[in-house]
């Protein structure tokens, strides 16, 4: 990660919709070539933030720049230097793969002599060479998303904004996708990506967690895990999970469901294991397994939200 | 402004129209259908007015008068009656539109050189037909004394009317040119009104406005294909008007093309403006497009109702609808063979209106989502 100055820098970025404050005075500072992850649950303000950075939405207040251009006054300059991929597929369903690519290469003003090469590159990257004549609307989700990415980077923008690029995409396609993002970051592209998949956060160089319009934590994935998880995480396997959760929460224990398991946070591991076993078994709930685990970012997030 | 971008947008738009059956139908079928339907349905010529006669005189002179009505071709005599009660029955039931009553002393008065009132009752519930019937009757009664002039008095005045520009007084001749204006406004505005609204509705606008495309490029790129389609429709309508409906095209074709282009440019700009205002709803956009073009084009353009007959305030309102100028231009070029020296005022107003709407469209399209 070669951080030469900041590519995205905002202070006090705020957006209100009537009385509702969607984004509440956030600060960001992102360097060149960084993959910056913007994490948070649905409705936390991720999309609103990304739209303000792309010049699609005017901030209510705050200041800053993207690629050296002012976010309040130079949105059209910003648009020359970015690629944007929206949360919802927003290419033309009634145009073929190739027609979409050609159209956007025109919109981005890709020079005539480079156009052919860039279009072929996008088709190759998206794995759509065989399907160039297919209507975009009929593509499966993973291909749609890669086509959208291809269209957004036809002009080789130095900054890329991706809004939930992997939502609704199968795990294999997600992996391919992240490999691609990594490659682009390696060649100097700054990537700002939002996601609500916590497991994807580990692909990012740096993260900000946003909750109810505010950034509640920021740092590298490792830093976040170390700094914010002073407490230890126990993973519990029980039969009657929901009931167990209920009992633990009544006792004041920090617990949450993770798939088919319960995660609880405790101050002391040995003491915690003993306490939880006793509590659950006194309610006739069989504990099949209980052990300490390395916290995931999701654990970090759950803990932070409970504090916030 | 980059020509490359405008071309890319225009091309994309054309592909989308081509793949959308509804747009294609509006573009190609609607103008022809409208021309056929309105061209055949709207006519102010009134023939075969059902007429009854109450001839109290029963003389050769009174029969001659009735024959005049019958021979004119406008009236069809369906019955003779012999009392006023029957006249009521025929008119009330709508079986007759006109009743002629010839008084007892008709022939006596006429022979002695005096004028005799002939009572003509017209069913005024269809005021248009009534007015026209009245005109025919006046014409016939004017001619009447001439026929028997040797036996009576020489009329003091001998009116000889000549009708210019449309000698056969065929209403189709002035309806078709006006109709072309109506069709062009409605079809083109309707078609164009979908273009921006569709992008918002389908969510494709979000991607489009994240690119460095300029609003002027976007608007011109979107206008161009609709202008081309409108122009094609225009040529089609003129050809049909001339060949199928036999409307004379007396004026200069270059002038017709030039002024029509100005009007078309204004109409596509207006369609785009509506589309921008109706942010995100194609159905709202299309309804506004139909309402805001159909009504003024039909009622306030001088297409059907002469503007000079309207109340003054209404006359002033007509000036804000470009269809008014275009109807004047089309009627002038088609029927009178008018040249630019006569039509420049209307042409100038069209140009100003078109430029204004185009400017408004560019001003109102924002590359933002709020």
PDB file of C-alpha atoms in Angstrom, chain A residues 80-284:
ATOM      1  CA  UNK A  80     -14.199  12.376 -14.907  1.00  0.00           C
ATOM      2  CA  UNK A  81     -11.935  10.622 -12.438  1.00  0.00           C
ATOM      3  CA  UNK A  82     -14.142   7.975 -10.948  1.00  0.00           C
ATOM      4  CA  UNK A  83     -15.883   4.765 -11.795  1.00  0.00           C
ATOM      5  CA  UNK A  84     -19.119   4.100  -9.969  1.00  0.00           C
ATOM      6  CA  UNK A  85     -21.030   0.892  -9.586  1.00  0.00           C
ATOM      7  CA  UNK A  86     -24.411   1.320  -7.965  1.00  0.00           C
ATOM      8  CA  UNK A  87     -26.048  -1.056  -5.557  1.00  0.00           C
ATOM      9  CA  UNK A  88     -28.846  -1.941  -7.947  1.00  0.00           C
ATOM     10  CA  UNK A  89     -27.938  -3.123 -11.441  1.00  0.00           C
ATOM     11  CA  UNK A  90     -28.321   0.025 -13.471  1.00  0.00           C
ATOM     12  CA  UNK A  91     -27.137  -0.844 -16.932  1.00  0.00           C
ATOM     13  CA  UNK A  92     -29.613  -1.244 -19.774  1.00  0.00           C
ATOM     14  CA  UNK A  93     -31.541  -4.516 -19.607  1.00  0.00           C
ATOM     15  CA  UNK A  94     -32.691  -4.109 -23.182  1.00  0.00           C
ATOM     16  CA  UNK A  95     -29.210  -3.623 -24.569  1.00  0.00           C
ATOM     17  CA  UNK A  96     -26.812  -6.487 -25.204  1.00  0.00           C
ATOM     18  CA  UNK A  97     -23.628  -6.931 -23.213  1.00  0.00           C
ATOM     19  CA  UNK A  98     -21.590  -5.451 -26.038  1.00  0.00           C
ATOM     20  CA  UNK A  99     -23.995  -2.557 -26.642  1.00  0.00           C
ATOM     21  CA  UNK A 100     -23.823  -1.632 -22.958  1.00  0.00           C
ATOM     22  CA  UNK A 101     -20.044  -1.666 -23.001  1.00  0.00           C
ATOM     23  CA  UNK A 102     -19.923   0.374 -26.210  1.00  0.00           C
ATOM     24  CA  UNK A 103     -22.402   2.893 -24.836  1.00  0.00           C
ATOM     25  CA  UNK A 104     -20.488   3.480 -21.641  1.00  0.00           C
ATOM     26  CA  UNK A 105     -17.161   3.674 -23.418  1.00  0.00           C
ATOM     27  CA  UNK A 106     -18.797   6.522 -25.337  1.00  0.00           C
ATOM     28  CA  UNK A 107     -20.111   8.143 -22.149  1.00  0.00           C
ATOM     29  CA  UNK A 108     -16.684   8.001 -20.519  1.00  0.00           C
ATOM     30  CA  UNK A 109     -15.130   9.395 -23.671  1.00  0.00           C
ATOM     31  CA  UNK A 110     -12.708   6.500 -24.167  1.00  0.00           C
ATOM     32  CA  UNK A 111     -10.549   7.532 -27.093  1.00  0.00           C
ATOM     33  CA  UNK A 112     -11.306   5.941 -30.401  1.00  0.00           C
ATOM     34  CA  UNK A 113      -7.914   4.247 -30.779  1.00  0.00           C
ATOM     35  CA  UNK A 114      -8.178   2.692 -27.320  1.00  0.00           C
ATOM     36  CA  UNK A 115     -11.826   1.804 -27.485  1.00  0.00           C
ATOM     37  CA  UNK A 116     -11.580  -1.577 -29.181  1.00  0.00           C
ATOM     38  CA  UNK A 117      -8.888  -2.742 -26.802  1.00  0.00           C
ATOM     39  CA  UNK A 118     -10.762  -1.550 -23.692  1.00  0.00           C
ATOM     40  CA  UNK A 119     -14.001  -3.145 -24.811  1.00  0.00           C
ATOM     41  CA  UNK A 120     -12.306  -6.473 -25.410  1.00  0.00           C
ATOM     42  CA  UNK A 121     -10.593  -6.161 -22.060  1.00  0.00           C
ATOM     43  CA  UNK A 122     -13.929  -5.554 -20.291  1.00  0.00           C
ATOM     44  CA  UNK A 123     -15.510  -8.548 -22.020  1.00  0.00           C
ATOM     45  CA  UNK A 124     -12.550 -10.708 -21.070  1.00  0.00           C
ATOM     46  CA  UNK A 125     -12.515  -9.503 -17.476  1.00  0.00           C
ATOM     47  CA  UNK A 126     -16.219 -10.104 -17.024  1.00  0.00           C
ATOM     48  CA  UNK A 127     -15.953 -13.517 -18.667  1.00  0.00           C
ATOM     49  CA  UNK A 128     -18.601 -12.468 -21.151  1.00  0.00           C
ATOM     50  CA  UNK A 129     -16.768 -12.978 -24.427  1.00  0.00           C
ATOM     51  CA  UNK A 130     -19.113 -15.802 -25.356  1.00  0.00           C
ATOM     52  CA  UNK A 131     -22.177 -13.835 -24.309  1.00  0.00           C
ATOM     53  CA  UNK A 132     -21.476 -10.496 -25.912  1.00  0.00           C
ATOM     54  CA  UNK A 133     -24.715 -10.639 -27.881  1.00  0.00           C
ATOM     55  CA  UNK A 134     -26.920 -11.539 -24.911  1.00  0.00           C
ATOM     56  CA  UNK A 135     -29.393  -9.012 -23.494  1.00  0.00           C
ATOM     57  CA  UNK A 136     -27.908  -7.715 -20.244  1.00  0.00           C
ATOM     58  CA  UNK A 137     -31.235  -8.177 -18.458  1.00  0.00           C
ATOM     59  CA  UNK A 138     -31.126 -11.939 -18.930  1.00  0.00           C
ATOM     60  CA  UNK A 139     -27.643 -12.448 -17.425  1.00  0.00           C
ATOM     61  CA  UNK A 140     -27.258 -14.261 -14.103  1.00  0.00           C
ATOM     62  CA  UNK A 141     -26.433 -12.049 -11.096  1.00  0.00           C
ATOM     63  CA  UNK A 142     -22.687 -12.711 -11.019  1.00  0.00           C
ATOM     64  CA  UNK A 143     -22.250 -11.823 -14.688  1.00  0.00           C
ATOM     65  CA  UNK A 144     -24.408  -8.718 -14.365  1.00  0.00           C
ATOM     66  CA  UNK A 145     -22.231  -7.495 -11.546  1.00  0.00           C
ATOM     67  CA  UNK A 146     -19.020  -8.130 -13.461  1.00  0.00           C
ATOM     68  CA  UNK A 147     -20.463  -6.410 -16.530  1.00  0.00           C
ATOM     69  CA  UNK A 148     -21.353  -3.414 -14.358  1.00  0.00           C
ATOM     70  CA  UNK A 149     -17.813  -3.365 -12.992  1.00  0.00           C
ATOM     71  CA  UNK A 150     -16.410  -3.661 -16.504  1.00  0.00           C
ATOM     72  CA  UNK A 151     -18.477  -0.707 -17.676  1.00  0.00           C
ATOM     73  CA  UNK A 152     -17.443   1.375 -14.658  1.00  0.00           C
ATOM     74  CA  UNK A 153     -13.713   0.960 -15.324  1.00  0.00           C
ATOM     75  CA  UNK A 154     -13.627   1.226 -19.127  1.00  0.00           C
ATOM     76  CA  UNK A 155     -11.908   4.597 -18.819  1.00  0.00           C
ATOM     77  CA  UNK A 156      -9.381   3.309 -16.243  1.00  0.00           C
ATOM     78  CA  UNK A 157     -10.439   5.696 -13.480  1.00  0.00           C
ATOM     79  CA  UNK A 158      -7.958   6.343 -10.663  1.00  0.00           C
ATOM     80  CA  UNK A 159     -10.762   6.041  -8.086  1.00  0.00           C
ATOM     81  CA  UNK A 160     -13.437   3.385  -7.994  1.00  0.00           C
ATOM     82  CA  UNK A 161     -16.603   3.495  -5.915  1.00  0.00           C
ATOM     83  CA  UNK A 162     -18.438   0.226  -5.476  1.00  0.00           C
ATOM     84  CA  UNK A 163     -21.750   0.171  -3.650  1.00  0.00           C
ATOM     85  CA  UNK A 164     -22.496  -3.326  -2.332  1.00  0.00           C
ATOM     86  CA  UNK A 165     -20.913  -4.903  -5.398  1.00  0.00           C
ATOM     87  CA  UNK A 166     -21.314  -8.446  -4.163  1.00  0.00           C
ATOM     88  CA  UNK A 167     -24.835  -8.435  -2.753  1.00  0.00           C
ATOM     89  CA  UNK A 168     -26.859 -11.270  -4.231  1.00  0.00           C
ATOM     90  CA  UNK A 169     -23.815 -12.820  -5.865  1.00  0.00           C
ATOM     91  CA  UNK A 170     -22.736 -16.413  -5.289  1.00  0.00           C
ATOM     92  CA  UNK A 171     -19.629 -17.038  -3.122  1.00  0.00           C
ATOM     93  CA  UNK A 172     -17.443 -18.183  -6.027  1.00  0.00           C
ATOM     94  CA  UNK A 173     -18.197 -15.045  -8.044  1.00  0.00           C
ATOM     95  CA  UNK A 174     -17.527 -12.991  -4.939  1.00  0.00           C
ATOM     96  CA  UNK A 175     -14.068 -14.470  -4.619  1.00  0.00           C
ATOM     97  CA  UNK A 176     -13.258 -13.798  -8.300  1.00  0.00           C
ATOM     98  CA  UNK A 177     -14.550 -10.310  -7.822  1.00  0.00           C
ATOM     99  CA  UNK A 178     -12.320  -9.570  -4.857  1.00  0.00           C
ATOM    100  CA  UNK A 179      -9.285 -10.937  -6.677  1.00  0.00           C
ATOM    101  CA  UNK A 180      -9.993  -8.423  -9.399  1.00  0.00           C
ATOM    102  CA  UNK A 181     -10.339  -5.578  -6.918  1.00  0.00           C
ATOM    103  CA  UNK A 182      -7.033  -6.594  -5.387  1.00  0.00           C
ATOM    104  CA  UNK A 183      -5.317  -6.564  -8.756  1.00  0.00           C
ATOM    105  CA  UNK A 184      -6.620  -3.079  -9.528  1.00  0.00           C
ATOM    106  CA  UNK A 185      -5.522  -1.775  -6.161  1.00  0.00           C
ATOM    107  CA  UNK A 186      -2.094  -3.227  -6.870  1.00  0.00           C
ATOM    108  CA  UNK A 187      -1.850  -1.139 -10.014  1.00  0.00           C
ATOM    109  CA  UNK A 188      -2.650   2.040  -8.116  1.00  0.00           C
ATOM    110  CA  UNK A 189      -6.444   2.317  -8.275  1.00  0.00           C
ATOM    111  CA  UNK A 190      -8.081   3.556  -5.112  1.00  0.00           C
ATOM    112  CA  UNK A 191     -11.133   1.459  -4.260  1.00  0.00           C
ATOM    113  CA  UNK A 192     -13.919   2.570  -1.980  1.00  0.00           C
ATOM    114  CA  UNK A 193     -16.264  -0.314  -1.371  1.00  0.00           C
ATOM    115  CA  UNK A 194     -19.339  -0.706   0.775  1.00  0.00           C
ATOM    116  CA  UNK A 195     -20.589  -4.027   1.963  1.00  0.00           C
ATOM    117  CA  UNK A 196     -22.691  -5.581   4.641  1.00  0.00           C
ATOM    118  CA  UNK A 197     -20.917  -8.901   4.367  1.00  0.00           C
ATOM    119  CA  UNK A 198     -18.584  -8.853   7.338  1.00  0.00           C
ATOM    120  CA  UNK A 199     -16.476 -11.694   5.956  1.00  0.00           C
ATOM    121  CA  UNK A 200     -15.527  -9.489   3.009  1.00  0.00           C
ATOM    122  CA  UNK A 201     -14.061  -6.877   5.301  1.00  0.00           C
ATOM    123  CA  UNK A 202     -10.871  -8.896   5.608  1.00  0.00           C
ATOM    124  CA  UNK A 203     -10.143  -8.199   1.921  1.00  0.00           C
ATOM    125  CA  UNK A 204      -9.887  -4.490   2.676  1.00  0.00           C
ATOM    126  CA  UNK A 205      -6.746  -2.612   3.689  1.00  0.00           C
ATOM    127  CA  UNK A 206      -8.678  -0.310   5.938  1.00  0.00           C
ATOM    128  CA  UNK A 207     -12.194  -0.209   7.273  1.00  0.00           C
ATOM    129  CA  UNK A 208     -14.707   2.190   8.668  1.00  0.00           C
ATOM    130  CA  UNK A 209     -17.775   0.923  10.446  1.00  0.00           C
ATOM    131  CA  UNK A 210     -20.812   3.091   9.957  1.00  0.00           C
ATOM    132  CA  UNK A 211     -23.901   2.843  12.092  1.00  0.00           C
ATOM    133  CA  UNK A 212     -26.873   5.218  12.078  1.00  0.00           C
ATOM    134  CA  UNK A 213     -24.984   7.746   9.969  1.00  0.00           C
ATOM    135  CA  UNK A 214     -21.885   7.841  12.154  1.00  0.00           C
ATOM    136  CA  UNK A 215     -18.512   6.178  11.888  1.00  0.00           C
ATOM    137  CA  UNK A 216     -18.173   4.187  15.068  1.00  0.00           C
ATOM    138  CA  UNK A 217     -14.792   2.595  14.375  1.00  0.00           C
ATOM    139  CA  UNK A 218     -11.970   2.831  11.890  1.00  0.00           C
ATOM    140  CA  UNK A 219      -8.708   1.002  11.238  1.00  0.00           C
ATOM    141  CA  UNK A 220      -7.159  -2.007   9.564  1.00  0.00           C
ATOM    142  CA  UNK A 221      -9.050  -5.277  10.059  1.00  0.00           C
ATOM    143  CA  UNK A 222      -6.353  -6.426  12.494  1.00  0.00           C
ATOM    144  CA  UNK A 223      -6.385  -3.194  14.460  1.00  0.00           C
ATOM    145  CA  UNK A 224     -10.132  -3.297  14.809  1.00  0.00           C
ATOM    146  CA  UNK A 225     -10.096  -6.838  16.098  1.00  0.00           C
ATOM    147  CA  UNK A 226      -7.363  -6.084  18.625  1.00  0.00           C
ATOM    148  CA  UNK A 227      -8.410  -2.636  19.702  1.00  0.00           C
ATOM    149  CA  UNK A 228     -12.095  -3.146  20.097  1.00  0.00           C
ATOM    150  CA  UNK A 229     -12.198  -6.711  21.313  1.00  0.00           C
ATOM    151  CA  UNK A 230     -10.794  -6.341  24.819  1.00  0.00           C
ATOM    152  CA  UNK A 231     -13.340  -8.971  25.779  1.00  0.00           C
ATOM    153  CA  UNK A 232     -13.126 -12.568  24.662  1.00  0.00           C
ATOM    154  CA  UNK A 233     -15.532 -14.329  22.378  1.00  0.00           C
ATOM    155  CA  UNK A 234     -16.949 -17.751  23.197  1.00  0.00           C
ATOM    156  CA  UNK A 235     -18.688 -19.886  20.649  1.00  0.00           C
ATOM    157  CA  UNK A 236     -21.450 -22.082  22.000  1.00  0.00           C
ATOM    158  CA  UNK A 237     -23.245 -24.985  20.406  1.00  0.00           C
ATOM    159  CA  UNK A 238     -26.588 -25.744  22.038  1.00  0.00           C
ATOM    160  CA  UNK A 239     -29.780 -27.518  21.096  1.00  0.00           C
ATOM    161  CA  UNK A 240     -32.414 -24.920  21.832  1.00  0.00           C
ATOM    162  CA  UNK A 241     -30.538 -21.895  20.580  1.00  0.00           C
ATOM    163  CA  UNK A 242     -33.225 -19.207  20.700  1.00  0.00           C
ATOM    164  CA  UNK A 243     -34.294 -20.226  24.174  1.00  0.00           C
ATOM    165  CA  UNK A 244     -30.663 -20.225  25.297  1.00  0.00           C
ATOM    166  CA  UNK A 245     -30.148 -16.743  23.866  1.00  0.00           C
ATOM    167  CA  UNK A 246     -33.161 -15.556  25.792  1.00  0.00           C
ATOM    168  CA  UNK A 247     -31.943 -16.970  29.077  1.00  0.00           C
ATOM    169  CA  UNK A 248     -28.445 -15.554  28.650  1.00  0.00           C
ATOM    170  CA  UNK A 249     -29.689 -12.110  27.725  1.00  0.00           C
ATOM    171  CA  UNK A 250     -31.929 -12.063  30.797  1.00  0.00           C
ATOM    172  CA  UNK A 251     -28.839 -12.724  32.858  1.00  0.00           C
ATOM    173  CA  UNK A 252     -27.176  -9.711  31.298  1.00  0.00           C
ATOM    174  CA  UNK A 253     -24.760 -11.682  29.111  1.00  0.00           C
ATOM    175  CA  UNK A 254     -23.683 -10.181  25.777  1.00  0.00           C
ATOM    176  CA  UNK A 255     -24.962 -12.793  23.295  1.00  0.00           C
ATOM    177  CA  UNK A 256     -25.800 -12.953  19.602  1.00  0.00           C
ATOM    178  CA  UNK A 257     -26.737 -15.620  17.070  1.00  0.00           C
ATOM    179  CA  UNK A 258     -24.126 -16.478  14.413  1.00  0.00           C
ATOM    180  CA  UNK A 259     -25.616 -18.962  11.984  1.00  0.00           C
ATOM    181  CA  UNK A 260     -26.365 -22.073  14.042  1.00  0.00           C
ATOM    182  CA  UNK A 261     -24.132 -20.983  16.914  1.00  0.00           C
ATOM    183  CA  UNK A 262     -24.210 -18.492  19.748  1.00  0.00           C
ATOM    184  CA  UNK A 263     -21.431 -15.998  20.347  1.00  0.00           C
ATOM    185  CA  UNK A 264     -21.044 -14.437  23.764  1.00  0.00           C
ATOM    186  CA  UNK A 265     -18.410 -12.039  25.000  1.00  0.00           C
ATOM    187  CA  UNK A 266     -16.896 -12.379  28.438  1.00  0.00           C
ATOM    188  CA  UNK A 267     -14.171 -10.714  30.486  1.00  0.00           C
ATOM    189  CA  UNK A 268     -12.577 -13.903  31.721  1.00  0.00           C
ATOM    190  CA  UNK A 269     -12.617 -17.062  29.630  1.00  0.00           C
ATOM    191  CA  UNK A 270     -12.568 -19.770  32.318  1.00  0.00           C
ATOM    192  CA  UNK A 271     -14.998 -17.953  34.590  1.00  0.00           C
ATOM    193  CA  UNK A 272     -17.288 -17.231  31.627  1.00  0.00           C
ATOM    194  CA  UNK A 273     -17.400 -20.823  30.413  1.00  0.00           C
ATOM    195  CA  UNK A 274     -18.277 -22.047  33.886  1.00  0.00           C
ATOM    196  CA  UNK A 275     -20.967 -19.404  34.400  1.00  0.00           C
ATOM    197  CA  UNK A 276     -22.648 -20.041  31.081  1.00  0.00           C
ATOM    198  CA  UNK A 277     -22.628 -23.794  31.481  1.00  0.00           C
ATOM    199  CA  UNK A 278     -24.196 -23.492  34.906  1.00  0.00           C
ATOM    200  CA  UNK A 279     -26.831 -20.979  33.763  1.00  0.00           C
ATOM    201  CA  UNK A 280     -27.934 -23.001  30.759  1.00  0.00           C
ATOM    202  CA  UNK A 281     -27.851 -26.419  32.427  1.00  0.00           C
ATOM    203  CA  UNK A 282     -29.934 -25.135  35.335  1.00  0.00           C
ATOM    204  CA  UNK A 283     -32.565 -24.401  32.684  1.00  0.00           C
ATOM    205  CA  UNK A 284     -32.207 -27.915  31.264  1.00  0.00           C
TER     206      UNK A 284
END
